[in-house]
mmCIF file of C-alpha atoms in Angstrom:
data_model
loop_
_atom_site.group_PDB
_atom_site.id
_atom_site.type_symbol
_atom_site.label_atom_id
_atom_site.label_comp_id
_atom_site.label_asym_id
_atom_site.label_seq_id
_atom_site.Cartn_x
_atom_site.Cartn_y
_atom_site.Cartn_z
ATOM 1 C CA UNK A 1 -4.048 -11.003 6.039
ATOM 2 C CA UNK A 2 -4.163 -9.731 2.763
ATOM 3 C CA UNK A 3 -1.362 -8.386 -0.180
ATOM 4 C CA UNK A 4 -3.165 -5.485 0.058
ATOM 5 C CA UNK A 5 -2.057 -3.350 3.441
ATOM 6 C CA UNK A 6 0.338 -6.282 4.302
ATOM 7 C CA UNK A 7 2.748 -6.285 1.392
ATOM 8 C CA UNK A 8 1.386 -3.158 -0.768
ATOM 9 C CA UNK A 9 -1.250 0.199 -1.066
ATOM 10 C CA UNK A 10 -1.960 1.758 -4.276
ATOM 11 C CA UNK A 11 -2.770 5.048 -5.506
ATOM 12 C CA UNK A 12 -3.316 6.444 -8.765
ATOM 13 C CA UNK A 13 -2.966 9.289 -11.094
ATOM 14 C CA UNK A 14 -4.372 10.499 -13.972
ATOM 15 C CA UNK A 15 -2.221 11.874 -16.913
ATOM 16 C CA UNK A 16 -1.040 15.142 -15.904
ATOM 17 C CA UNK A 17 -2.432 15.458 -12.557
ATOM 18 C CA UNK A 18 0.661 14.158 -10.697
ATOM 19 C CA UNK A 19 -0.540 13.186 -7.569
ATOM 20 C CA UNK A 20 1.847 13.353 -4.830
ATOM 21 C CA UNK A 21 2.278 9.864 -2.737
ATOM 22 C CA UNK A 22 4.419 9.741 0.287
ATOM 23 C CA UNK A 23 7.181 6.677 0.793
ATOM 24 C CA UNK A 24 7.722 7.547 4.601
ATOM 25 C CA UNK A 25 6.319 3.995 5.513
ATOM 26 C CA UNK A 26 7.279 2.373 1.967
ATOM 27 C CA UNK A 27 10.360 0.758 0.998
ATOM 28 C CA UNK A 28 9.866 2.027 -2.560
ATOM 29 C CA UNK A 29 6.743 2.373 -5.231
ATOM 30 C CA UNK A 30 6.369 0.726 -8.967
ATOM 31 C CA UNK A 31 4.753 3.403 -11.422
ATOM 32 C CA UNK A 32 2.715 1.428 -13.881
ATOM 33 C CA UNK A 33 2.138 3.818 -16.789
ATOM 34 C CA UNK A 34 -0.800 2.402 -19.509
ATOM 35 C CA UNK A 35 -2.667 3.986 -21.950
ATOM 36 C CA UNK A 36 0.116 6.337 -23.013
ATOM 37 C CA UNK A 37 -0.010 7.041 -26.790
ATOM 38 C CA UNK A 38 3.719 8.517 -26.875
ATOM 39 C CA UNK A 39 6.471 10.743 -25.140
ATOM 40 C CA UNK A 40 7.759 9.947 -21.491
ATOM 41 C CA UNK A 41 6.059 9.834 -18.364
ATOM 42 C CA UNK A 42 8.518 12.042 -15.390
ATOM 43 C CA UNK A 43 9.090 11.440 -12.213
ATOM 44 C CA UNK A 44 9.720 13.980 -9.671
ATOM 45 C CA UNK A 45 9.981 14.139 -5.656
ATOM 46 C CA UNK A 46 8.692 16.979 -3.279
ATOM 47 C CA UNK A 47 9.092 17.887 0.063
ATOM 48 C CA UNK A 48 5.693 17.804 1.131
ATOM 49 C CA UNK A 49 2.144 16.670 -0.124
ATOM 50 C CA UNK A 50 1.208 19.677 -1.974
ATOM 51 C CA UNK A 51 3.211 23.350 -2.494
ATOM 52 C CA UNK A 52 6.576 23.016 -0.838
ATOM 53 C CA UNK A 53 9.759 21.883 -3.174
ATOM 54 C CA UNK A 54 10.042 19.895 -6.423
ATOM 55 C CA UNK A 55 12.498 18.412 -8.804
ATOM 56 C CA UNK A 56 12.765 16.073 -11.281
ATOM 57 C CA UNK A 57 14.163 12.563 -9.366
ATOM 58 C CA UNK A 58 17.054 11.823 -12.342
ATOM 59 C CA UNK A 59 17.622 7.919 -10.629
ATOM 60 C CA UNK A 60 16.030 5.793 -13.499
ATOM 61 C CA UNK A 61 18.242 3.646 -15.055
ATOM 62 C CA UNK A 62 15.956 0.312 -15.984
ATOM 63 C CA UNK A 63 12.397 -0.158 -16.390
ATOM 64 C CA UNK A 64 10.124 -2.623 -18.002
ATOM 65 C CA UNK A 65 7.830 -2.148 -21.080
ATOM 66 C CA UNK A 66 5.130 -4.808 -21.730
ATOM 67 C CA UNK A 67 3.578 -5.773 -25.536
ATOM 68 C CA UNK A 68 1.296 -8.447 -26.396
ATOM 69 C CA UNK A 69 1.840 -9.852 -22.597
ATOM 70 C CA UNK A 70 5.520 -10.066 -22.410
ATOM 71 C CA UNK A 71 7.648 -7.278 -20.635
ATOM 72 C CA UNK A 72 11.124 -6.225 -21.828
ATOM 73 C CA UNK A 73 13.783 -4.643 -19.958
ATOM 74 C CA UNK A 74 14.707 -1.408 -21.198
ATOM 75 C CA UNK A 75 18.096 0.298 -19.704
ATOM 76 C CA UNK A 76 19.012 3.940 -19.959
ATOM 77 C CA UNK A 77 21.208 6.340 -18.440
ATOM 78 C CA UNK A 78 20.419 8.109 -15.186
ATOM 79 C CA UNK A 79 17.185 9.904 -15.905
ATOM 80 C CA UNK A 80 13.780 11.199 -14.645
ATOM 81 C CA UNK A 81 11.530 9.575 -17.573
ATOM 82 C CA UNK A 82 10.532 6.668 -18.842
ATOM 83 C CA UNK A 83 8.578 5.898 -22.112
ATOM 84 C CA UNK A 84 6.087 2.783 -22.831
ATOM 85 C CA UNK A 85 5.426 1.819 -26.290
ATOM 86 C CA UNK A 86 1.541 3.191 -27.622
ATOM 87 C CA UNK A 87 -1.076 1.438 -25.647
ATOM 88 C CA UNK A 88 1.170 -0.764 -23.630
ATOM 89 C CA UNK A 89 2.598 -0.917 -20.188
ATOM 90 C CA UNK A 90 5.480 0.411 -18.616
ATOM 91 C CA UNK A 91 6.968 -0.298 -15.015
ATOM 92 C CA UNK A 92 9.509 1.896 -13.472
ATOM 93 C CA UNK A 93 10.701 1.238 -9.839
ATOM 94 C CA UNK A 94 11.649 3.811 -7.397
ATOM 95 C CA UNK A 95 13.041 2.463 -3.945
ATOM 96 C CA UNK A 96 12.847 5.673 -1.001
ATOM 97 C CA UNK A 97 16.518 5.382 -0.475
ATOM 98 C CA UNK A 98 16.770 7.054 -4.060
ATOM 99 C CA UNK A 99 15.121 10.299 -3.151
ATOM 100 C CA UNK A 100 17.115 13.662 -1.855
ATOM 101 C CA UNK A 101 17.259 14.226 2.013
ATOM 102 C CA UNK A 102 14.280 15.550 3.202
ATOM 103 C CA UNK A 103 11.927 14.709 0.352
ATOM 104 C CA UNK A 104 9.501 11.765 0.981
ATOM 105 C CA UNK A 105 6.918 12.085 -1.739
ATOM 106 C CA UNK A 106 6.761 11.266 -5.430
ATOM 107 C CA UNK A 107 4.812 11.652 -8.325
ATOM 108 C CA UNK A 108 4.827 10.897 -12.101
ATOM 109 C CA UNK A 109 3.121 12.607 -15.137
ATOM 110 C CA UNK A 110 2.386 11.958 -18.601
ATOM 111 C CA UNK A 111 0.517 13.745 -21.343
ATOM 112 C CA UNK A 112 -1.696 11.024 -22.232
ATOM 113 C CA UNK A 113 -0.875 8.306 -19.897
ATOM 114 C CA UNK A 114 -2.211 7.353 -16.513
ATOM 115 C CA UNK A 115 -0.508 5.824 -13.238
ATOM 116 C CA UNK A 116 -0.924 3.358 -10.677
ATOM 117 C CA UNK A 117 1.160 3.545 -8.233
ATOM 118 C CA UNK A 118 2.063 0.486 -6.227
ATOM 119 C CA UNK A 119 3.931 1.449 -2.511
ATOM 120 C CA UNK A 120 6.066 -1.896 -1.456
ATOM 121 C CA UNK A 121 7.170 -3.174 1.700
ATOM 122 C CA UNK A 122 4.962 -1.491 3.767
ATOM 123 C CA UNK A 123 6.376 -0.630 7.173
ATOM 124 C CA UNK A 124 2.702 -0.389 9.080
ATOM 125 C CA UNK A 125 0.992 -3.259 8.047
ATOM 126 C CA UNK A 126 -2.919 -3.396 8.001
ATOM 127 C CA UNK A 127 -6.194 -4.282 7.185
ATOM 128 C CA UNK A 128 -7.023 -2.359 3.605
ATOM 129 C CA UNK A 129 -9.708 -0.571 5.913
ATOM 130 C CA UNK A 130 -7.264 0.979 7.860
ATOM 131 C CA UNK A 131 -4.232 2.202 5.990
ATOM 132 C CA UNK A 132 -3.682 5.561 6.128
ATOM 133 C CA UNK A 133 -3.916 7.801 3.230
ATOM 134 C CA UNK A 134 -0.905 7.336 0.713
ATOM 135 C CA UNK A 135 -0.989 10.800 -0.478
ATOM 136 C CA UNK A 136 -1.195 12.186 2.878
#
């Protein structure tokens, strides 16, 4: 079997469009942030794939920023944003026991920047053909 429905899914988001992805059968989910060209990218949970409620998720306290092919850890104090340098990468890690009771999705948003979002651990493994819809 392959990474892909056996060990991880993937969605993705464009800059501000924040698309919702739910970590009910996800240990966690790595934002990768790239082709930001400044401010943070923020991270927020909601109680349900669209409407319902929000909040910024204030849990980040390390992420990684790559340059030139080599990634850097970068530690902060509790906080909902993360930042990579103009035109790199950045990779923030989220695991689902970090989120409030009763919220199972997440979603990040940048002004420039776009995601993908990589879902770990996958409780229901499957072909790629047959995994259900992340943002569902």
């Amino acid at each position: 079997m392959e990474a892909l429905g056996r060990v991880f899914n993937l969605a993705h988001s464009a800059t501000t469009s924040a698309v919702r992805v739910n970590l009910k059968d996800a240990t966690g989910v790595t934002f990768v942030l790239t082709g930001a060209s400044s401010g943070n990218a923020t991270i927020a949970e909601h109680d349900a794939a669209s409407s319902g409620t929000s909040q910024n998720l204030a849990t980040i306290t390390r992420y990684y920023r790559q340059s030139s092919g080599l990634w850097t850890l970068v530690t902060q104090a509790a906080a909902a944003t993360f930042t990579a340098g103009t035109g790199g990468l950045a990779a923030c890690y989220i695991g689902a026991s970090e989120l409030s009771d009763g919220f199972t999705y997440l979603s990040a948003s940048h002004a420039s920047g776009s995601f993908v979002y990589i879902l770990h651990d996958l409780q229901v493994q499957r072909d790629p053909a047959a995994l259900a819809a992340v943002t569902a």
